[in-house]
PDB file of C-alpha atoms in Angstrom:
ATOM      1  CA  UNK A   1     -11.333  -7.870  -8.782  1.00 85.00           C
ATOM      2  CA  UNK A   2     -11.250  -9.119  -5.193  1.00 93.00           C
ATOM      3  CA  UNK A   3     -12.951  -6.725  -2.793  1.00 96.00           C
ATOM      4  CA  UNK A   4     -11.774  -6.289   0.800  1.00 97.00           C
ATOM      5  CA  UNK A   5     -14.146  -5.070   3.499  1.00 97.00           C
ATOM      6  CA  UNK A   6     -12.895  -3.929   6.907  1.00 98.00           C
ATOM      7  CA  UNK A   7     -14.868  -3.319  10.058  1.00 97.00           C
ATOM      8  CA  UNK A   8     -15.274  -1.155  11.902  1.00 97.00           C
ATOM      9  CA  UNK A   9     -14.381   1.886   9.804  1.00 97.00           C
ATOM     10  CA  UNK A  10     -13.431   3.745  12.965  1.00 97.00           C
ATOM     11  CA  UNK A  11     -13.048   2.996  16.639  1.00 97.00           C
ATOM     12  CA  UNK A  12     -11.977   4.667  19.830  1.00 97.00           C
ATOM     13  CA  UNK A  13     -10.290   2.757  22.636  1.00 97.00           C
ATOM     14  CA  UNK A  14      -8.273   3.390  25.782  1.00 97.00           C
ATOM     15  CA  UNK A  15      -4.647   2.657  26.517  1.00 97.00           C
ATOM     16  CA  UNK A  16      -4.343  -0.953  27.617  1.00 97.00           C
ATOM     17  CA  UNK A  17      -7.477  -2.114  25.796  1.00 97.00           C
ATOM     18  CA  UNK A  18      -7.548  -5.139  23.514  1.00 98.00           C
ATOM     19  CA  UNK A  19      -8.574  -4.071  20.015  1.00 98.00           C
ATOM     20  CA  UNK A  20      -9.703  -6.246  17.115  1.00 98.00           C
ATOM     21  CA  UNK A  21     -10.163  -5.202  13.483  1.00 98.00           C
ATOM     22  CA  UNK A  22     -11.709  -7.571  10.976  1.00 98.00           C
ATOM     23  CA  UNK A  23     -11.235  -7.916   7.237  1.00 98.00           C
ATOM     24  CA  UNK A  24     -13.330  -9.964   4.844  1.00 98.00           C
ATOM     25  CA  UNK A  25     -12.432 -10.893   1.272  1.00 98.00           C
ATOM     26  CA  UNK A  26     -15.033 -11.284  -1.471  1.00 98.00           C
ATOM     27  CA  UNK A  27     -13.533 -14.679  -2.339  1.00 97.00           C
ATOM     28  CA  UNK A  28     -11.021 -17.032  -0.793  1.00 98.00           C
ATOM     29  CA  UNK A  29      -7.503 -15.609  -0.701  1.00 97.00           C
ATOM     30  CA  UNK A  30      -5.891 -18.433   1.286  1.00 96.00           C
ATOM     31  CA  UNK A  31      -3.449 -16.648   3.620  1.00 97.00           C
ATOM     32  CA  UNK A  32      -2.407 -13.899   1.198  1.00 97.00           C
ATOM     33  CA  UNK A  33      -3.441 -11.157   3.606  1.00 97.00           C
ATOM     34  CA  UNK A  34      -1.262  -8.361   4.951  1.00 98.00           C
ATOM     35  CA  UNK A  35      -1.870  -5.614   7.510  1.00 98.00           C
ATOM     36  CA  UNK A  36      -0.404  -2.095   7.416  1.00 98.00           C
ATOM     37  CA  UNK A  37      -0.367   0.827   9.829  1.00 98.00           C
ATOM     38  CA  UNK A  38      -0.577   4.296   8.300  1.00 97.00           C
ATOM     39  CA  UNK A  39       0.023   7.560  10.110  1.00 95.00           C
ATOM     40  CA  UNK A  40      -0.626  10.972   8.480  1.00 92.00           C
ATOM     41  CA  UNK A  41       2.247  12.305   6.435  1.00 90.00           C
ATOM     42  CA  UNK A  42       4.183   9.053   6.585  1.00 92.00           C
ATOM     43  CA  UNK A  43       4.500   5.965   4.420  1.00 93.00           C
ATOM     44  CA  UNK A  44       2.467   2.937   5.494  1.00 94.00           C
ATOM     45  CA  UNK A  45       4.245   0.350   7.620  1.00 96.00           C
ATOM     46  CA  UNK A  46       3.933  -3.419   7.235  1.00 97.00           C
ATOM     47  CA  UNK A  47       2.788  -5.060  10.474  1.00 98.00           C
ATOM     48  CA  UNK A  48       1.636  -8.567   9.582  1.00 98.00           C
ATOM     49  CA  UNK A  49       2.202 -10.605   6.419  1.00 97.00           C
ATOM     50  CA  UNK A  50       0.688 -13.861   5.221  1.00 96.00           C
ATOM     51  CA  UNK A  51      -2.169 -13.425   7.689  1.00 97.00           C
ATOM     52  CA  UNK A  52      -0.285 -14.209  10.875  1.00 98.00           C
ATOM     53  CA  UNK A  53       3.437 -13.476  10.516  1.00 97.00           C
ATOM     54  CA  UNK A  54       4.806 -10.551  12.498  1.00 98.00           C
ATOM     55  CA  UNK A  55       7.097  -8.300  10.449  1.00 96.00           C
ATOM     56  CA  UNK A  56      10.558  -7.844  11.945  1.00 95.00           C
ATOM     57  CA  UNK A  57      10.698  -4.971  14.402  1.00 96.00           C
ATOM     58  CA  UNK A  58       6.951  -4.807  14.998  1.00 98.00           C
ATOM     59  CA  UNK A  59       5.903  -5.032  18.665  1.00 97.00           C
ATOM     60  CA  UNK A  60       4.520  -8.386  19.763  1.00 98.00           C
ATOM     61  CA  UNK A  61       1.250  -6.804  20.925  1.00 98.00           C
ATOM     62  CA  UNK A  62       0.223  -6.933  17.254  1.00 98.00           C
ATOM     63  CA  UNK A  63      -1.044 -10.267  15.939  1.00 98.00           C
ATOM     64  CA  UNK A  64      -3.028 -11.549  12.991  1.00 98.00           C
ATOM     65  CA  UNK A  65      -5.138 -14.578  12.264  1.00 98.00           C
ATOM     66  CA  UNK A  66      -7.462 -16.065   9.685  1.00 98.00           C
ATOM     67  CA  UNK A  67      -7.508 -17.747   6.304  1.00 97.00           C
ATOM     68  CA  UNK A  68      -9.826 -18.052   3.335  1.00 97.00           C
ATOM     69  CA  UNK A  69     -12.111 -15.030   3.523  1.00 98.00           C
ATOM     70  CA  UNK A  70     -12.054 -13.878   7.160  1.00 98.00           C
ATOM     71  CA  UNK A  71      -9.131 -12.270   8.955  1.00 98.00           C
ATOM     72  CA  UNK A  72      -8.446 -10.322  12.128  1.00 98.00           C
ATOM     73  CA  UNK A  73      -5.793  -7.931  13.414  1.00 98.00           C
ATOM     74  CA  UNK A  74      -5.507  -7.774  17.187  1.00 98.00           C
ATOM     75  CA  UNK A  75      -3.660  -5.286  19.360  1.00 98.00           C
ATOM     76  CA  UNK A  76      -3.409  -6.947  22.753  1.00 97.00           C
ATOM     77  CA  UNK A  77      -2.689  -3.865  24.866  1.00 97.00           C
ATOM     78  CA  UNK A  78      -3.248  -0.575  23.103  1.00 98.00           C
ATOM     79  CA  UNK A  79      -0.484   2.041  23.341  1.00 97.00           C
ATOM     80  CA  UNK A  80      -0.700   5.788  22.589  1.00 97.00           C
ATOM     81  CA  UNK A  81       1.554   5.399  19.542  1.00 97.00           C
ATOM     82  CA  UNK A  82      -0.927   2.934  17.982  1.00 98.00           C
ATOM     83  CA  UNK A  83      -3.193   5.789  16.937  1.00 98.00           C
ATOM     84  CA  UNK A  84      -3.301   5.372  13.148  1.00 98.00           C
ATOM     85  CA  UNK A  85      -5.337   4.015  10.264  1.00 97.00           C
ATOM     86  CA  UNK A  86      -5.012   0.276   9.683  1.00 98.00           C
ATOM     87  CA  UNK A  87      -5.433  -1.378   6.291  1.00 98.00           C
ATOM     88  CA  UNK A  88      -5.730  -4.976   5.259  1.00 98.00           C
ATOM     89  CA  UNK A  89      -4.474  -5.895   1.797  1.00 97.00           C
ATOM     90  CA  UNK A  90      -4.853  -9.045  -0.278  1.00 97.00           C
ATOM     91  CA  UNK A  91      -1.996 -10.207  -2.510  1.00 95.00           C
ATOM     92  CA  UNK A  92      -3.677 -13.359  -3.843  1.00 95.00           C
ATOM     93  CA  UNK A  93      -4.741 -11.853  -7.155  1.00 90.00           C
ATOM     94  CA  UNK A  94      -3.434  -8.391  -7.815  1.00 88.00           C
ATOM     95  CA  UNK A  95      -3.308  -6.242  -4.729  1.00 93.00           C
ATOM     96  CA  UNK A  96      -6.401  -4.720  -3.110  1.00 94.00           C
ATOM     97  CA  UNK A  97      -6.650  -2.722   0.099  1.00 97.00           C
ATOM     98  CA  UNK A  98      -9.529  -2.580   2.500  1.00 97.00           C
ATOM     99  CA  UNK A  99     -11.068   0.827   3.093  1.00 97.00           C
ATOM    100  CA  UNK A 100      -9.191   1.303   6.354  1.00 97.00           C
ATOM    101  CA  UNK A 101      -9.980   1.449  10.076  1.00 98.00           C
ATOM    102  CA  UNK A 102      -9.176   4.681  11.875  1.00 97.00           C
ATOM    103  CA  UNK A 103      -8.103   3.939  15.450  1.00 98.00           C
ATOM    104  CA  UNK A 104      -8.277   6.731  17.989  1.00 97.00           C
ATOM    105  CA  UNK A 105      -6.940   6.655  21.520  1.00 96.00           C
ATOM    106  CA  UNK A 106      -9.406   7.966  24.103  1.00 94.00           C
TER     107      UNK A 106
ATOM    108  CA  UNK B   1      19.859   0.786   3.624  1.00 95.00           C
ATOM    109  CA  UNK B   2      16.903   0.458   1.291  1.00 96.00           C
ATOM    110  CA  UNK B   3      15.687   3.789  -0.028  1.00 97.00           C
ATOM    111  CA  UNK B   4      12.996   4.697  -2.529  1.00 98.00           C
ATOM    112  CA  UNK B   5      13.240   8.388  -3.383  1.00 98.00           C
ATOM    113  CA  UNK B   6      10.440   9.930  -5.394  1.00 98.00           C
ATOM    114  CA  UNK B   7      10.256  13.075  -7.472  1.00 98.00           C
ATOM    115  CA  UNK B   8       8.659  16.221  -6.119  1.00 98.00           C
ATOM    116  CA  UNK B   9       5.129  17.516  -5.942  1.00 98.00           C
ATOM    117  CA  UNK B  10       3.427  18.761  -9.092  1.00 98.00           C
ATOM    118  CA  UNK B  11       0.335  20.707 -10.056  1.00 98.00           C
ATOM    119  CA  UNK B  12      -1.343  19.738 -13.310  1.00 98.00           C
ATOM    120  CA  UNK B  13      -4.359  20.914 -15.264  1.00 98.00           C
ATOM    121  CA  UNK B  14      -7.219  18.559 -16.097  1.00 97.00           C
ATOM    122  CA  UNK B  15      -6.488  16.572 -19.239  1.00 97.00           C
ATOM    123  CA  UNK B  16      -2.736  16.764 -18.798  1.00 98.00           C
ATOM    124  CA  UNK B  17      -0.339  13.942 -17.976  1.00 98.00           C
ATOM    125  CA  UNK B  18       2.087  13.510 -15.097  1.00 98.00           C
ATOM    126  CA  UNK B  19       5.156  11.304 -14.736  1.00 98.00           C
ATOM    127  CA  UNK B  20       6.482  10.441 -11.268  1.00 98.00           C
ATOM    128  CA  UNK B  21       9.880   8.853 -10.747  1.00 98.00           C
ATOM    129  CA  UNK B  22      11.098   6.542  -8.003  1.00 98.00           C
ATOM    130  CA  UNK B  23      14.814   5.920  -7.609  1.00 98.00           C
ATOM    131  CA  UNK B  24      15.807   2.813  -5.703  1.00 98.00           C
ATOM    132  CA  UNK B  25      19.012   2.242  -3.770  1.00 97.00           C
ATOM    133  CA  UNK B  26      20.414  -0.069  -1.117  1.00 97.00           C
ATOM    134  CA  UNK B  27      19.327  -3.317  -2.777  1.00 96.00           C
ATOM    135  CA  UNK B  28      19.467  -5.218  -6.063  1.00 96.00           C
ATOM    136  CA  UNK B  29      17.009  -3.316  -8.234  1.00 96.00           C
ATOM    137  CA  UNK B  30      16.145  -6.277 -10.446  1.00 94.00           C
ATOM    138  CA  UNK B  31      15.344  -8.499  -7.491  1.00 93.00           C
ATOM    139  CA  UNK B  32      12.101  -6.767  -6.540  1.00 96.00           C
ATOM    140  CA  UNK B  33       8.899  -5.712  -8.250  1.00 96.00           C
ATOM    141  CA  UNK B  34       7.834  -2.090  -7.858  1.00 97.00           C
ATOM    142  CA  UNK B  35       4.253  -1.195  -7.145  1.00 97.00           C
ATOM    143  CA  UNK B  36       2.417   2.109  -7.110  1.00 98.00           C
ATOM    144  CA  UNK B  37      -0.239   3.008  -4.549  1.00 97.00           C
ATOM    145  CA  UNK B  38      -2.124   6.270  -4.177  1.00 97.00           C
ATOM    146  CA  UNK B  39      -4.158   7.988  -1.501  1.00 96.00           C
ATOM    147  CA  UNK B  40      -6.617  10.729  -2.368  1.00 96.00           C
ATOM    148  CA  UNK B  41      -7.426  13.323   0.319  1.00 95.00           C
ATOM    149  CA  UNK B  42      -9.536  11.758   3.058  1.00 92.00           C
ATOM    150  CA  UNK B  43      -9.583   8.421   1.252  1.00 94.00           C
ATOM    151  CA  UNK B  44      -7.920   5.051   1.697  1.00 94.00           C
ATOM    152  CA  UNK B  45      -5.041   3.402  -0.117  1.00 95.00           C
ATOM    153  CA  UNK B  46      -5.604   2.388  -3.724  1.00 95.00           C
ATOM    154  CA  UNK B  47      -3.341  -0.096  -5.498  1.00 94.00           C
ATOM    155  CA  UNK B  48      -2.495   1.138  -8.998  1.00 96.00           C
ATOM    156  CA  UNK B  49      -0.279  -1.546 -10.471  1.00 95.00           C
ATOM    157  CA  UNK B  50       3.128  -3.147 -10.624  1.00 95.00           C
ATOM    158  CA  UNK B  51       6.154  -3.511 -12.880  1.00 96.00           C
ATOM    159  CA  UNK B  52       8.620  -6.370 -13.204  1.00 95.00           C
ATOM    160  CA  UNK B  53      12.041  -4.681 -13.241  1.00 94.00           C
ATOM    161  CA  UNK B  54      13.630  -7.442 -15.283  1.00 94.00           C
ATOM    162  CA  UNK B  55      11.130  -7.873 -18.109  1.00 95.00           C
ATOM    163  CA  UNK B  56       9.364  -4.539 -17.850  1.00 96.00           C
ATOM    164  CA  UNK B  57       6.087  -6.462 -17.749  1.00 96.00           C
ATOM    165  CA  UNK B  58       3.243  -4.644 -16.067  1.00 96.00           C
ATOM    166  CA  UNK B  59      -0.096  -5.309 -14.411  1.00 94.00           C
ATOM    167  CA  UNK B  60      -2.526  -2.478 -13.746  1.00 95.00           C
ATOM    168  CA  UNK B  61      -5.637  -1.996 -11.658  1.00 93.00           C
ATOM    169  CA  UNK B  62      -8.687  -2.375 -13.855  1.00 92.00           C
ATOM    170  CA  UNK B  63      -9.961   1.116 -12.982  1.00 92.00           C
ATOM    171  CA  UNK B  64      -6.808   2.733 -14.369  1.00 95.00           C
ATOM    172  CA  UNK B  65      -6.304   0.595 -17.463  1.00 93.00           C
ATOM    173  CA  UNK B  66      -5.609   2.774 -20.473  1.00 95.00           C
ATOM    174  CA  UNK B  67      -4.541   5.808 -18.417  1.00 97.00           C
ATOM    175  CA  UNK B  68      -1.566   4.508 -16.468  1.00 98.00           C
ATOM    176  CA  UNK B  69       1.820   3.343 -17.694  1.00 98.00           C
ATOM    177  CA  UNK B  70       4.722   2.078 -15.616  1.00 98.00           C
ATOM    178  CA  UNK B  71       8.228   1.869 -17.028  1.00 98.00           C
ATOM    179  CA  UNK B  72      11.721   1.330 -15.705  1.00 97.00           C
ATOM    180  CA  UNK B  73      15.326   2.254 -16.413  1.00 97.00           C
ATOM    181  CA  UNK B  74      17.427  -0.533 -14.965  1.00 96.00           C
ATOM    182  CA  UNK B  75      20.677   1.369 -15.577  1.00 96.00           C
ATOM    183  CA  UNK B  76      19.398   4.134 -13.280  1.00 97.00           C
ATOM    184  CA  UNK B  77      17.543   1.847 -10.824  1.00 97.00           C
ATOM    185  CA  UNK B  78      14.505   4.013 -11.417  1.00 98.00           C
ATOM    186  CA  UNK B  79      10.874   3.297 -12.155  1.00 98.00           C
ATOM    187  CA  UNK B  80       8.347   5.718 -13.558  1.00 98.00           C
ATOM    188  CA  UNK B  81       4.584   6.011 -13.304  1.00 98.00           C
ATOM    189  CA  UNK B  82       2.788   8.105 -15.898  1.00 98.00           C
ATOM    190  CA  UNK B  83      -0.884   8.940 -15.531  1.00 98.00           C
ATOM    191  CA  UNK B  84      -2.665  10.591 -18.437  1.00 98.00           C
ATOM    192  CA  UNK B  85      -5.977  12.395 -19.033  1.00 97.00           C
ATOM    193  CA  UNK B  86      -5.863  13.692 -15.479  1.00 98.00           C
ATOM    194  CA  UNK B  87      -9.086  14.555 -13.670  1.00 97.00           C
ATOM    195  CA  UNK B  88      -9.599  16.216 -10.304  1.00 97.00           C
ATOM    196  CA  UNK B  89     -10.160  12.821  -8.685  1.00 97.00           C
ATOM    197  CA  UNK B  90      -6.537  11.954  -9.496  1.00 98.00           C
ATOM    198  CA  UNK B  91      -5.413  14.478  -6.891  1.00 98.00           C
ATOM    199  CA  UNK B  92      -3.581  12.271  -4.419  1.00 98.00           C
ATOM    200  CA  UNK B  93      -0.303  11.290  -2.818  1.00 97.00           C
ATOM    201  CA  UNK B  94       1.383   8.676  -4.972  1.00 98.00           C
ATOM    202  CA  UNK B  95       3.711   6.101  -3.427  1.00 97.00           C
ATOM    203  CA  UNK B  96       6.116   3.686  -5.041  1.00 98.00           C
ATOM    204  CA  UNK B  97       6.544   0.524  -3.010  1.00 97.00           C
ATOM    205  CA  UNK B  98       8.782  -2.538  -3.189  1.00 96.00           C
ATOM    206  CA  UNK B  99       7.621  -6.160  -3.324  1.00 95.00           C
ATOM    207  CA  UNK B 100      10.017  -9.107  -3.236  1.00 89.00           C
ATOM    208  CA  UNK B 101       8.253 -11.602  -5.482  1.00 80.00           C
ATOM    209  CA  UNK B 102       4.721 -12.192  -6.636  1.00 75.00           C
ATOM    210  CA  UNK B 103       2.137 -12.333  -3.821  1.00 85.00           C
ATOM    211  CA  UNK B 104       4.567 -10.908  -1.247  1.00 92.00           C
ATOM    212  CA  UNK B 105       3.676  -7.919   0.928  1.00 94.00           C
ATOM    213  CA  UNK B 106       5.001  -4.414   0.383  1.00 95.00           C
ATOM    214  CA  UNK B 107       8.028  -4.039   2.645  1.00 93.00           C
ATOM    215  CA  UNK B 108       9.435  -0.605   1.715  1.00 95.00           C
ATOM    216  CA  UNK B 109       7.708   2.546   0.524  1.00 96.00           C
ATOM    217  CA  UNK B 110       8.798   5.785  -1.077  1.00 97.00           C
ATOM    218  CA  UNK B 111       8.138   9.060   0.718  1.00 96.00           C
ATOM    219  CA  UNK B 112       5.142   9.898  -1.469  1.00 97.00           C
ATOM    220  CA  UNK B 113       4.570  12.521  -4.162  1.00 97.00           C
ATOM    221  CA  UNK B 114       1.605  14.896  -4.068  1.00 97.00           C
ATOM    222  CA  UNK B 115      -0.032  15.395  -7.439  1.00 98.00           C
ATOM    223  CA  UNK B 116      -2.665  18.102  -7.538  1.00 98.00           C
ATOM    224  CA  UNK B 117      -5.021  18.346 -10.504  1.00 98.00           C
ATOM    225  CA  UNK B 118      -6.603  21.758 -10.686  1.00 97.00           C
ATOM    226  CA  UNK B 119      -7.652  24.232 -13.340  1.00 95.00           C
TER     227      UNK B 119
END
């Protein structure tokens, strides 16, 4: 199975900050990498698909990059409503999630 | 609009089985795979497997092989996930989730079903 490793596991940032979350795959997954936002008590929400494509309706402050084994999710200007846990997920071979990054707003 | 409506919460004893349903509406049922994902308390998301709504073919996470079974009823636009030989670590919220074609992301999720395994 392909393993996905996210870092950091948690971070705290202020409104307006630029935030970056990284995700590493245990083998090359080309661009089959998706990012989700998950808030407690709700279903996860797709933010970015195929590494760098913004899902319809998602604010443009979210962006993704990378290919092969290394990927990043960037929030360009953090907003209060961005407090959530973020997961990367590979869909190259089966589907595997990273362990999540809990983002807190200071 | 696309909706995935899951069955309600259940409490099960260790060793028992549970079957969760997910009824789809608002789109062509046979045009999308259905996946199942779970989240144990305080833990991350875990992919469980997928079912092809046309053929009924399945693919399961290695960790759950032999204990999980996914089926579908195309006439009712409903998929089912059955998990057997339950242990306390199976306590989790279970989500069904729609995927367009192979390798695509999950674009719609059910509301989640809490399964509690407790003696």
